[in-house]
Coordinates of C-alpha atoms and ligand atoms in Angstrom, one line a residue:
X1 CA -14.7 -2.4 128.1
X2 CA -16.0 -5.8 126.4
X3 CA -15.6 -8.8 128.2
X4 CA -12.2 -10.8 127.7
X5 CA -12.4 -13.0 125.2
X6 CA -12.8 -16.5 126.3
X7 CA -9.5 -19.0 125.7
X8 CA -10.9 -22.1 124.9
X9 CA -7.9 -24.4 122.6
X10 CA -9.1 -24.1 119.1
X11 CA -8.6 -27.8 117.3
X12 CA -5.6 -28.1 115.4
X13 CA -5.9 -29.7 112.2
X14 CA -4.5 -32.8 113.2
X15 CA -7.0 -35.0 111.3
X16 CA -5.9 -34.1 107.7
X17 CA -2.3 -34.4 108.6
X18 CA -2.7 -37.8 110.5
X19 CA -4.5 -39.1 107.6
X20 CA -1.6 -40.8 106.0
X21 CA -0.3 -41.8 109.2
X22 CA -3.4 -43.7 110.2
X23 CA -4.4 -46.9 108.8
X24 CA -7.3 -46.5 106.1
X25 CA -9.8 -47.8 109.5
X26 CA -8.5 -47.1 112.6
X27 CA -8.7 -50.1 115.0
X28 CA -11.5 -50.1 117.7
X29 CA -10.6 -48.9 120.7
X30 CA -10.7 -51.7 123.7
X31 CA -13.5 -51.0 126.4
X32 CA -11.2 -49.2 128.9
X33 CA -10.2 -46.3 126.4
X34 CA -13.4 -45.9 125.5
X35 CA -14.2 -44.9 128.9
X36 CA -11.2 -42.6 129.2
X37 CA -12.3 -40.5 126.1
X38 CA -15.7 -40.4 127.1
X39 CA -14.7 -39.5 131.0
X40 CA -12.2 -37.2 128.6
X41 CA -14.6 -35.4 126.9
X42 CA -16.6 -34.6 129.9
X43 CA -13.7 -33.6 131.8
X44 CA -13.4 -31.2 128.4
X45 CA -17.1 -29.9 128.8
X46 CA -16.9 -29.0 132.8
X47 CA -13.4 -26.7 132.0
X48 CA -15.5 -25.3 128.6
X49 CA -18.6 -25.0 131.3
X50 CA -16.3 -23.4 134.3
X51 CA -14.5 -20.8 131.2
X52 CA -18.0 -19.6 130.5
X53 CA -19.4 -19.1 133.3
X54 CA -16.3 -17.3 135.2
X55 CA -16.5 -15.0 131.4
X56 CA -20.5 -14.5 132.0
X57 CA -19.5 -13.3 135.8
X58 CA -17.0 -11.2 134.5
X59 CA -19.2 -9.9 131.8
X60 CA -22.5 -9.1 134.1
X61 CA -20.3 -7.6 136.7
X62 CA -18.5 -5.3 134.2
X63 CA -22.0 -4.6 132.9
X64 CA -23.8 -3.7 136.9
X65 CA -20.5 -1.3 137.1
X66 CA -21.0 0.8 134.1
X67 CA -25.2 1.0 134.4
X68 CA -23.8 2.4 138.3
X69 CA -21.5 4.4 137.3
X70 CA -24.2 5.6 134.3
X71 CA -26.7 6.2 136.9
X72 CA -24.3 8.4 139.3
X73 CA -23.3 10.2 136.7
X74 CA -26.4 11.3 135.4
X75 CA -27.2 12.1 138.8
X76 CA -24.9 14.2 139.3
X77 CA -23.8 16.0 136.1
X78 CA -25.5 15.1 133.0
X79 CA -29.4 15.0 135.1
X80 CA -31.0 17.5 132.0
X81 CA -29.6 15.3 129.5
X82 CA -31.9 12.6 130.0
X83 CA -34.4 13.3 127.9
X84 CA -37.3 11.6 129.8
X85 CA -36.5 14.5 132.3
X86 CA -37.2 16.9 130.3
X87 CA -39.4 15.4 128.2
X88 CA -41.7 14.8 131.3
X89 CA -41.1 18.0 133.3
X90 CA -40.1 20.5 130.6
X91 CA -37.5 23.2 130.8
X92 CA -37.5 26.8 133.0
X93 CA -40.1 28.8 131.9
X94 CA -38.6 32.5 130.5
X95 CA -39.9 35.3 132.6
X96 CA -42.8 37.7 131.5
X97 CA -42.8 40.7 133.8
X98 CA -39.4 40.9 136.1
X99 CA -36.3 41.5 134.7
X100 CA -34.8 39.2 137.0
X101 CA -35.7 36.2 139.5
X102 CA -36.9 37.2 142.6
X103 CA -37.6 34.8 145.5
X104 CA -40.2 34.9 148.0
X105 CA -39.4 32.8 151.1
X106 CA -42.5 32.3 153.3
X107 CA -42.1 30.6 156.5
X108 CA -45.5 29.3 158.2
X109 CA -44.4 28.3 161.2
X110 CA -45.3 24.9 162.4
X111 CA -47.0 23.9 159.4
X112 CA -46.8 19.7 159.6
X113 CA -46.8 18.3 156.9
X114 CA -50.5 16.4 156.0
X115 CA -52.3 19.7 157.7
X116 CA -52.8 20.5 153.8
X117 CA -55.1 17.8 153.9
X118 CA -57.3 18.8 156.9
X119 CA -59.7 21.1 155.8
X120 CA -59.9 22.6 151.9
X121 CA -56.9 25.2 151.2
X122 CA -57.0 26.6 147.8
X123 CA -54.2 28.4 148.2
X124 CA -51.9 26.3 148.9
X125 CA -53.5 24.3 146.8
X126 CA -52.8 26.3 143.9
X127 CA -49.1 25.9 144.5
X128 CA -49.1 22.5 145.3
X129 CA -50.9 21.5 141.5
X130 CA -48.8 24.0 139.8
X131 CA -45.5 23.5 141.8
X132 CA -43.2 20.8 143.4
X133 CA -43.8 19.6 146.1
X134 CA -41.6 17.6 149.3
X135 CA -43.6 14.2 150.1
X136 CA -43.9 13.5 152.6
X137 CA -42.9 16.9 153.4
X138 CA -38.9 18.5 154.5
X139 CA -36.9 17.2 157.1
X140 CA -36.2 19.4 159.7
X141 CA -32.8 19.6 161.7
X142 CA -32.1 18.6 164.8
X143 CA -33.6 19.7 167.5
X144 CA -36.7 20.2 165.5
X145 CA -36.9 23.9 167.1
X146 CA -38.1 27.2 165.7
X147 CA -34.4 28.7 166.0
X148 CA -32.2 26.2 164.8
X149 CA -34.2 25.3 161.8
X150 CA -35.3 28.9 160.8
X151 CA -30.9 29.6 160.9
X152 CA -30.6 25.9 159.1
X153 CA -32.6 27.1 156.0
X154 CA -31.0 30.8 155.6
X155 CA -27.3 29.7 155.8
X156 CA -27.7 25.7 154.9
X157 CA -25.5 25.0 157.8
X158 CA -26.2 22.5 160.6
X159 CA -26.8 24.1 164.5
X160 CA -23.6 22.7 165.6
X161 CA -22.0 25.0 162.4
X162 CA -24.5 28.3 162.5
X163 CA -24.2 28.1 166.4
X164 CA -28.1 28.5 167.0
X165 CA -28.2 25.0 169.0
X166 CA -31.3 25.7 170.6
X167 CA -34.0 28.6 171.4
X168 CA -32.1 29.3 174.4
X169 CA -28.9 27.8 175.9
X170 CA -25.3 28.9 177.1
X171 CA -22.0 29.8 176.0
X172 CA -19.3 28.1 178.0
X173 CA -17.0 30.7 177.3
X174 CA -18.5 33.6 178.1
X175 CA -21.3 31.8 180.7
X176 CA -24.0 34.0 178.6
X177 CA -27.5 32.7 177.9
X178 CA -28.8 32.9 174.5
X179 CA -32.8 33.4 173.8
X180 CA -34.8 34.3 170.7
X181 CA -34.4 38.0 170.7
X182 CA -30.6 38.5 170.9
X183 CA -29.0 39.9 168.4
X184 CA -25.8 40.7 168.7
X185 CA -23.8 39.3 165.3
X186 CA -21.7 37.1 167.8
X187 CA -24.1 34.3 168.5
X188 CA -25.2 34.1 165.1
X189 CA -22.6 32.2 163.2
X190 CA -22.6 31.5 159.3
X191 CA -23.2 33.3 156.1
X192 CA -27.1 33.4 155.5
X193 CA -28.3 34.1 152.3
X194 CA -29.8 37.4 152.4
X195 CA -26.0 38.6 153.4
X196 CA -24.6 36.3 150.3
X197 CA -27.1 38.3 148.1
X198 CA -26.0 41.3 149.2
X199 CA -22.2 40.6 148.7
X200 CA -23.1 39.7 145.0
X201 CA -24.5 43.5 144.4
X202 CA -28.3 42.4 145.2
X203 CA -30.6 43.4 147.2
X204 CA -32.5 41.1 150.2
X205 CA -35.7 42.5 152.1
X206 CA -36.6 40.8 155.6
X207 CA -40.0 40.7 157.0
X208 CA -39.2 38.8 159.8
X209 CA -36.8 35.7 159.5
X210 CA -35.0 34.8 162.9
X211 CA -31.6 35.6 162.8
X212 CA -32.1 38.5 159.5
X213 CA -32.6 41.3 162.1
X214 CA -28.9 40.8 163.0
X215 CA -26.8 43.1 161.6
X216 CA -23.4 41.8 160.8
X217 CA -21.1 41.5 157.4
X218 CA -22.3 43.2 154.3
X219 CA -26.0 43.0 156.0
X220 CA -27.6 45.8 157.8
X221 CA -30.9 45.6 159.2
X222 CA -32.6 48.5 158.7
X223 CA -36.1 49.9 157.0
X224 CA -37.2 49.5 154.2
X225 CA -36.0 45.9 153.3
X226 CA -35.4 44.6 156.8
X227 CA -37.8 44.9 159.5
X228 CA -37.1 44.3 163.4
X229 CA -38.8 41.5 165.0
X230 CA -42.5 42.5 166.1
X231 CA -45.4 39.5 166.8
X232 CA -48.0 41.9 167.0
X233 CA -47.5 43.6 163.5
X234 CA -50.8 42.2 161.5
X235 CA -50.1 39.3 159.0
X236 CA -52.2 41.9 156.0
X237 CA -49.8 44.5 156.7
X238 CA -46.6 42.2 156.5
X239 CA -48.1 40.9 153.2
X240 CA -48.7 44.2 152.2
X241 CA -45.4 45.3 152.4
X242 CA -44.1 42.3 150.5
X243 CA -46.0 43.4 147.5
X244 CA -44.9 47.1 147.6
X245 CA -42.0 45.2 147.4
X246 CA -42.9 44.9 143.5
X247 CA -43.7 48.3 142.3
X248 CA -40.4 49.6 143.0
X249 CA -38.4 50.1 140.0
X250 CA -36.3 47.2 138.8
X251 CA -32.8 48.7 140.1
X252 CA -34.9 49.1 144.3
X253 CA -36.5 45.5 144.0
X254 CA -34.8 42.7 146.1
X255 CA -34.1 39.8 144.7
X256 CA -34.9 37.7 148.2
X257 CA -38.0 38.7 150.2
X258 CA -38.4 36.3 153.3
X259 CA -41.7 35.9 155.1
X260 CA -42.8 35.3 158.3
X261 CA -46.1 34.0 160.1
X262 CA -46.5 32.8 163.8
X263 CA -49.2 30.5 163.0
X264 CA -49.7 27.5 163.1
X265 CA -47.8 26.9 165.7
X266 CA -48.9 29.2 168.4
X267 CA -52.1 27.4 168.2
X268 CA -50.6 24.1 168.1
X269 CA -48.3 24.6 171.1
X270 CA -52.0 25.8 173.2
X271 CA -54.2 22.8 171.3
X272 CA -51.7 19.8 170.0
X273 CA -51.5 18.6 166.1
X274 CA -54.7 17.2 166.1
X275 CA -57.2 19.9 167.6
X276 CA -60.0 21.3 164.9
X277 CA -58.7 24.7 166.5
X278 CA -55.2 24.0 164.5
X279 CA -57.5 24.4 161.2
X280 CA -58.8 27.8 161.5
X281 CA -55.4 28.5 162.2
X282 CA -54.1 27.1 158.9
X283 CA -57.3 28.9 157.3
X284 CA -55.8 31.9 157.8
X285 CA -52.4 31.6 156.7
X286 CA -53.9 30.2 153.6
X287 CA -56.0 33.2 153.3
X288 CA -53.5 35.5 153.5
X289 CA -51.3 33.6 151.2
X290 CA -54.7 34.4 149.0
X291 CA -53.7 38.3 149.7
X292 CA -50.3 37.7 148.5
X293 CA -51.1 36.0 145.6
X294 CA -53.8 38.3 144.6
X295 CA -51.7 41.2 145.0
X296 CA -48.8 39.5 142.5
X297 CA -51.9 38.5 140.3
X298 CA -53.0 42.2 139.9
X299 CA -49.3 43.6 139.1
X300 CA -48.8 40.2 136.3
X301 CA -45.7 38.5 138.4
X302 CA -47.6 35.7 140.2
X303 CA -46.1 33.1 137.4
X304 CA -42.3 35.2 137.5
X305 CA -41.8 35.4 141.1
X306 CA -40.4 31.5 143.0
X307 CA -42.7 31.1 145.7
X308 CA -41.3 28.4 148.2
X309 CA -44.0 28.0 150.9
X310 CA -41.9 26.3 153.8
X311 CA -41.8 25.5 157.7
X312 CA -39.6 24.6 160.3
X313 CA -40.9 22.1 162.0
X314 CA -43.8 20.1 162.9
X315 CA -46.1 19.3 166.1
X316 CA -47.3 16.6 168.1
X317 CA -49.5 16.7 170.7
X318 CA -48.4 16.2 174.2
X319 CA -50.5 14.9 177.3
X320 CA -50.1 14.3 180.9
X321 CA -49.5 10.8 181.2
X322 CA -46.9 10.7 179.0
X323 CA -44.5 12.3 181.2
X324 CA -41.0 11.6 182.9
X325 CA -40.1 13.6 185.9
X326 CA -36.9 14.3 187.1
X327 CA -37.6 13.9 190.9
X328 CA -37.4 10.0 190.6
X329 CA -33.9 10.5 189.6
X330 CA -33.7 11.7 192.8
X331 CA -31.9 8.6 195.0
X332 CA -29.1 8.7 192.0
X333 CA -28.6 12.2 191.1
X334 CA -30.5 15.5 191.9
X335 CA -29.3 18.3 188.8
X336 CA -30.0 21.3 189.4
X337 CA -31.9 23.6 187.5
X338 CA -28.6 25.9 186.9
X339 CA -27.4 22.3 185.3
X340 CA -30.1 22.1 182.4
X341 CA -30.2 24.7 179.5
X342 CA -33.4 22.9 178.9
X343 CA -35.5 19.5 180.0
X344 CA -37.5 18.5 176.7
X345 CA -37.7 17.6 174.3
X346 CA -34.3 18.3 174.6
X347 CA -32.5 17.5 178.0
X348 CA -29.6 19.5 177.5
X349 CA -26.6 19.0 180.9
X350 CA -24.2 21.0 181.8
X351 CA -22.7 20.2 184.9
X352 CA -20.4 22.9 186.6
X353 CA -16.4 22.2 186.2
X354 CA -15.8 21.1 189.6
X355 CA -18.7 18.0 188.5
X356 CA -16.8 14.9 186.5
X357 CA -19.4 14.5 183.3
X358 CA -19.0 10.8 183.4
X359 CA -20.4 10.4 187.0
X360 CA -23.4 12.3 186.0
X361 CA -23.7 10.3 182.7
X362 CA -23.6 7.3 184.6
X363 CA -25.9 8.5 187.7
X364 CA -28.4 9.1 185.1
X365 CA -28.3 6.2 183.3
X366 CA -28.3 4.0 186.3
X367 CA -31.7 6.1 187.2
X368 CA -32.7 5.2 184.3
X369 CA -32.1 1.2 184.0
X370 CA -33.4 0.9 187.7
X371 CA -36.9 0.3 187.1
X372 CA -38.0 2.9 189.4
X373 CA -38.2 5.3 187.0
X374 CA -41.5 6.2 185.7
X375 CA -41.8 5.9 181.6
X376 CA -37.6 5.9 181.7
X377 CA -37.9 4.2 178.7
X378 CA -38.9 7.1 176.8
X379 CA -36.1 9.1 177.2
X380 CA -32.5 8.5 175.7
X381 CA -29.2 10.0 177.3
X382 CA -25.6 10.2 175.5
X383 CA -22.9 11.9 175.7
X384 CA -21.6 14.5 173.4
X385 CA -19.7 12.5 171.7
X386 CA -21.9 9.1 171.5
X387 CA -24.5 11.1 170.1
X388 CA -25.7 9.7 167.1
X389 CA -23.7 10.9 164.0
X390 CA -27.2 11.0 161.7
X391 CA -28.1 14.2 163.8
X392 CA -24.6 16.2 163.2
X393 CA -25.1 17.4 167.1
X394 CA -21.9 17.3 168.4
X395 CA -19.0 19.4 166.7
X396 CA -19.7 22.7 168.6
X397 CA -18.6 23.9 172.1
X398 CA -22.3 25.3 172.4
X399 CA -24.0 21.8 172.5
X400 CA -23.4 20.8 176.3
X401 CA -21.5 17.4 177.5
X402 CA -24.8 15.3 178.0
X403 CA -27.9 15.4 175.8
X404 CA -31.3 13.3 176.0
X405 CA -33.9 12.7 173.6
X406 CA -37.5 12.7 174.7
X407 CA -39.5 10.4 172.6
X408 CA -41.7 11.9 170.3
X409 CA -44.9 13.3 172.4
X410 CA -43.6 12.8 175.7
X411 CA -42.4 15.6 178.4
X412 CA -40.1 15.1 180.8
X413 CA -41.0 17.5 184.0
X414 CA -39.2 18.3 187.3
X415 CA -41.8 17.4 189.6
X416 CA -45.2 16.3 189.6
X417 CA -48.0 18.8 189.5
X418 CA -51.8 18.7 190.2
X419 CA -51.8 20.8 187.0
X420 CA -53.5 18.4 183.5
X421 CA -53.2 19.9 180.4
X422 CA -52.8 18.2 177.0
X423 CA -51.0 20.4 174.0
X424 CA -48.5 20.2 171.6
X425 CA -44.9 20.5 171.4
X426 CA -41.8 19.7 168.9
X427 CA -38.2 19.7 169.4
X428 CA -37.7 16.0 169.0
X429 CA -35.8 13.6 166.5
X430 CA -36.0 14.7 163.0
X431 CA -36.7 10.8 162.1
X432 CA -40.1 11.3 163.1
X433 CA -42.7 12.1 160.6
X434 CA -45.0 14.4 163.0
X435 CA -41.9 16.9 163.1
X436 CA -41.5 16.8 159.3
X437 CA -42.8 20.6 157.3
X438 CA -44.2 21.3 154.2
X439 CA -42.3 22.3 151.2
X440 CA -44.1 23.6 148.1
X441 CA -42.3 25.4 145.7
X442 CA -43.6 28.0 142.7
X443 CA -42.1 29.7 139.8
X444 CA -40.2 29.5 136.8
X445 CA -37.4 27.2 137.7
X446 CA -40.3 24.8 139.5
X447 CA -42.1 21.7 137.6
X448 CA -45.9 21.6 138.0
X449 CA -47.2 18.9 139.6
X450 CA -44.0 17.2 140.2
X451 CA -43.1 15.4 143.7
X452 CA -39.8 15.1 145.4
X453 CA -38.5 13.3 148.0
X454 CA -37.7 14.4 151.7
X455 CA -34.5 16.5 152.1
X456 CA -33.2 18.0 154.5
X457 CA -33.9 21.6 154.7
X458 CA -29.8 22.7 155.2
X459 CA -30.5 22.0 150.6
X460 CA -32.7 25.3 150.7
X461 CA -29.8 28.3 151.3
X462 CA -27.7 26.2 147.4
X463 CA -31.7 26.2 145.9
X464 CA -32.2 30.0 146.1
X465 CA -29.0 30.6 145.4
X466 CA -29.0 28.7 142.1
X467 CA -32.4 30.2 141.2
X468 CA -30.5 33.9 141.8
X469 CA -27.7 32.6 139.8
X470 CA -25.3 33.1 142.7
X471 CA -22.2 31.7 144.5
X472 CA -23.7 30.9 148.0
X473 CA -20.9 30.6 150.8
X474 CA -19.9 26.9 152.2
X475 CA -22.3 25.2 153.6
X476 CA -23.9 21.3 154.8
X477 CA -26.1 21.5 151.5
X478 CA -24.9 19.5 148.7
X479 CA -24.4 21.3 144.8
X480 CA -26.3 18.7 143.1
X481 CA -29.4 18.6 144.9
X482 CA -30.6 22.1 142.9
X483 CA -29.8 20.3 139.2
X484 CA -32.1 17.7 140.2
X485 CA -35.2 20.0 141.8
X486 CA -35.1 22.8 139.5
X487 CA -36.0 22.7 135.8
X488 CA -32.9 23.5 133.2
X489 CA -33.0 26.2 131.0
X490 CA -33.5 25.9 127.1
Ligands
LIG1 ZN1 -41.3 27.1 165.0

């Protein structure tokens, strides 16, 4: 739509047709008209001047609405058209060995993001200069634990929707505890995707994922494409059955392989972020992300198979004078421990039914304001439903009636102890950058060299789905964030 066209009088021919009308020389006009035409015509000019400029507003503002609406759109539906897109990161790359995409999904767990940088990796390396790449790394959900976000990335659903709202925590329906290990189907809410895979006629292997040795809907758990949960199995014989993995014939190979190593974050849990130990750690998962590679390499599907190199969380290290203790609550409220699914870095309260909420809400609170408090100001209390909206940790029965956060490298204790130790921990808000993973993606539908902004990692479950060519189940992800990550085809 052009702007409207501007309605300035046009001048009538009145001259010609006064002509004869006038005498042959017009008499001069006394002093005072003179001013009236000349305080006429300027009157003239500011109504020609106004006209313009309300036409140019018009104009400018139908012109910022169109380059929005241009810019959402290509967003959103016509990304591959733009031809500096594809001009600068190419189109998907056919594949050479596999009749089909297959998608390996490794999780290093606890891998911060900027731990790439401490000590030379070529591995990873090699996928970050021929891959795409999250900078400055994924964002985890909240609380930035192994559970939650391991459940977040398979079924692209918040905690409060998958039901994993913590490593361990209470139903208040049933008064059961939940802890890593449990796998009875009811806990574990959600489609993930190796069960969507499997509804589509695929087939998903598991070395270790939490929550993919529960058996429930079209999934079953059992040998040889799902393994049970077992810390002690060696990392060379996990990788080793990933790549067996790929000499099966076409119609036996899965489409989804997850991955699974402990490390880093055992060490950083014993250590903190910023220990030298954390980098023989990270040496190691790099070299046995060498085995893997090597192995695809050697059987000519390293450049077929999409590699996403992922974690689910960060760390930060945690000493003992950054610490809150609950016994200085003591002269406004003493909770026992039968109240608290857990202290930090999530303070999670559940009081018993005959307790009003509000009364401990407020107890604490009060605690909290009174100055007696040591380092109170470090740790934030809300109710359910005050909790901020930006962390979606509200909408689930699970999630108990008070919640605090613990700032970022702080504990909060019961009661003091002679015992000093510095370490690490995670857990706490997703905003900060110490609990934010890596994200390096591989393969045929990935640019080389490219780098994308933080997401949230609820966006991985509609990625591999795309790459498979799938319909995923509902989820907190959104549709178009695949269009713009992965490369379109020719
Ligand atoms: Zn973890």
């Amino acid at each position: 739509m052009g702007p409207p066209a501007l309605n300035i009088s046009s001048s009538e021919p009145v001259e010609d047709a006064q002509q004869n009308l006038l005498p042959s020389k017009p008499p001069p006009l006394p002093e005072d008209s003179l001013l009236e035409v000349q305080s006429q015509r300027r009157a003239n000019w500011a109504r020609f001047s106004f006209a313009f400029g309300v036409a140019a507003c018009i104009f400018a503002c139908v012109a910022a609405v169109f380059v929005l609406f241009s810019c959402r759109h290509r967003n959103q539906a016509d990304f591959y058209s733009d031809p500096e897109y594809t001009q600068r990161w190419g189109f998907s790359r056919p594949l050479k060995t596999l009749s089909r995409p297959v998608v390996l999904l490794i999780s290093s767990d606890g891998f911060r993001y900027g731990y790439h940088w401490k000590v030379p990796l070529p591995n990873i390396h090699r996928l970050q200069v021929n891959g795409t790449e999250a900078v400055p790394g994924m964002i985890p959900v909240y609380p930035t634990l192994t559970f939650p976000n391991h459940y977040s990335i398979a079924t692209g659903l918040y905690p409060a929707w998958h039901g994993i709202i913590a490593n361990y925590f209470s139903d208040p329906s049933s008064n059961e505890r939940f802890h890593p290990g449990i796998i009875d189907p009811k806990w574990w809410l959600g489609e993930p995707i190796w069960e969507s895979i499997v509804k589509h006629g695929l087939i998903s292997a598991t070395y270790f994922w939490p929550g993919s040795d529960v058996s429930k809907g079209a999934w079953n758990c059992n040998l040889p494409y799902c393994q049970h949960y077992n810390h002690s199995v060696p990392y060379e014989d996990r990788v080793d059955t990933v790549l067996a993995y790929f000499d099966l014939p076409d119609d036996k190979r899965p489409s989804l392989i997850t991955l699974y190593f402990e490390e880093p974050d055992h060490t950083g849990h014993m250590v903190g972020a910023d220990d030298p130990h954390i980098d023989k750690a990270i040496v190691r998962v790099d070299q046995m992300l060498g085995r893997l590679f090597d192995g695809l390499d050697a059987r000519n599907v390293f450049d077929d198979v999409s590699i996403i190199l992922l974690s689910d969380h960060g760390m930060v290290g945690t000493c003992d004078k950054k610490i809150i203790y609950l016994e200085d609550f003591a002269p406004w409220i003493s909770m026992p421990s039968s109240w608290t699914d857990t202290l930090s870095p999530v303070l999670a309260v559940r009081p018993p039914p005959n307790v009003d909420v509000k009364e401990v809400y407020q107890n604490i609170t009060e605690a909290l304001s009174s100055g007696k408090v040591a380092n109170s100001e470090f740790l934030q209390v809300y109710l359910k439903e005050d909790f901020p909206s930006r962390l979606h940790y509200s909408s689930s029965d699970r999630i108990p009636p008070i919640i605090g956060i613990v700032a970022e490298g702080y504990k909060l204790e019961r009661k003091r102890s002679p015992a000093k130790e510095c370490a690490g921990a995670h857990g706490y808000d997703n905003e900060a950058s110490s609990m934010h993973p890596i994200f390096i993606a591989h393969g045929p539908q990935f640019a080389k060299g490219r780098q994308i902004a933080s997401f949230v990692n609820v966006e991985v479950y509609n990625l591999i789905a795309s790459i498979l060519g799938i319909q995923g189940a509902a989820n907190n992800g959104t549709l178009s964030f695949s269009r713009t990550v992965l490369l379109p085809s020719i």
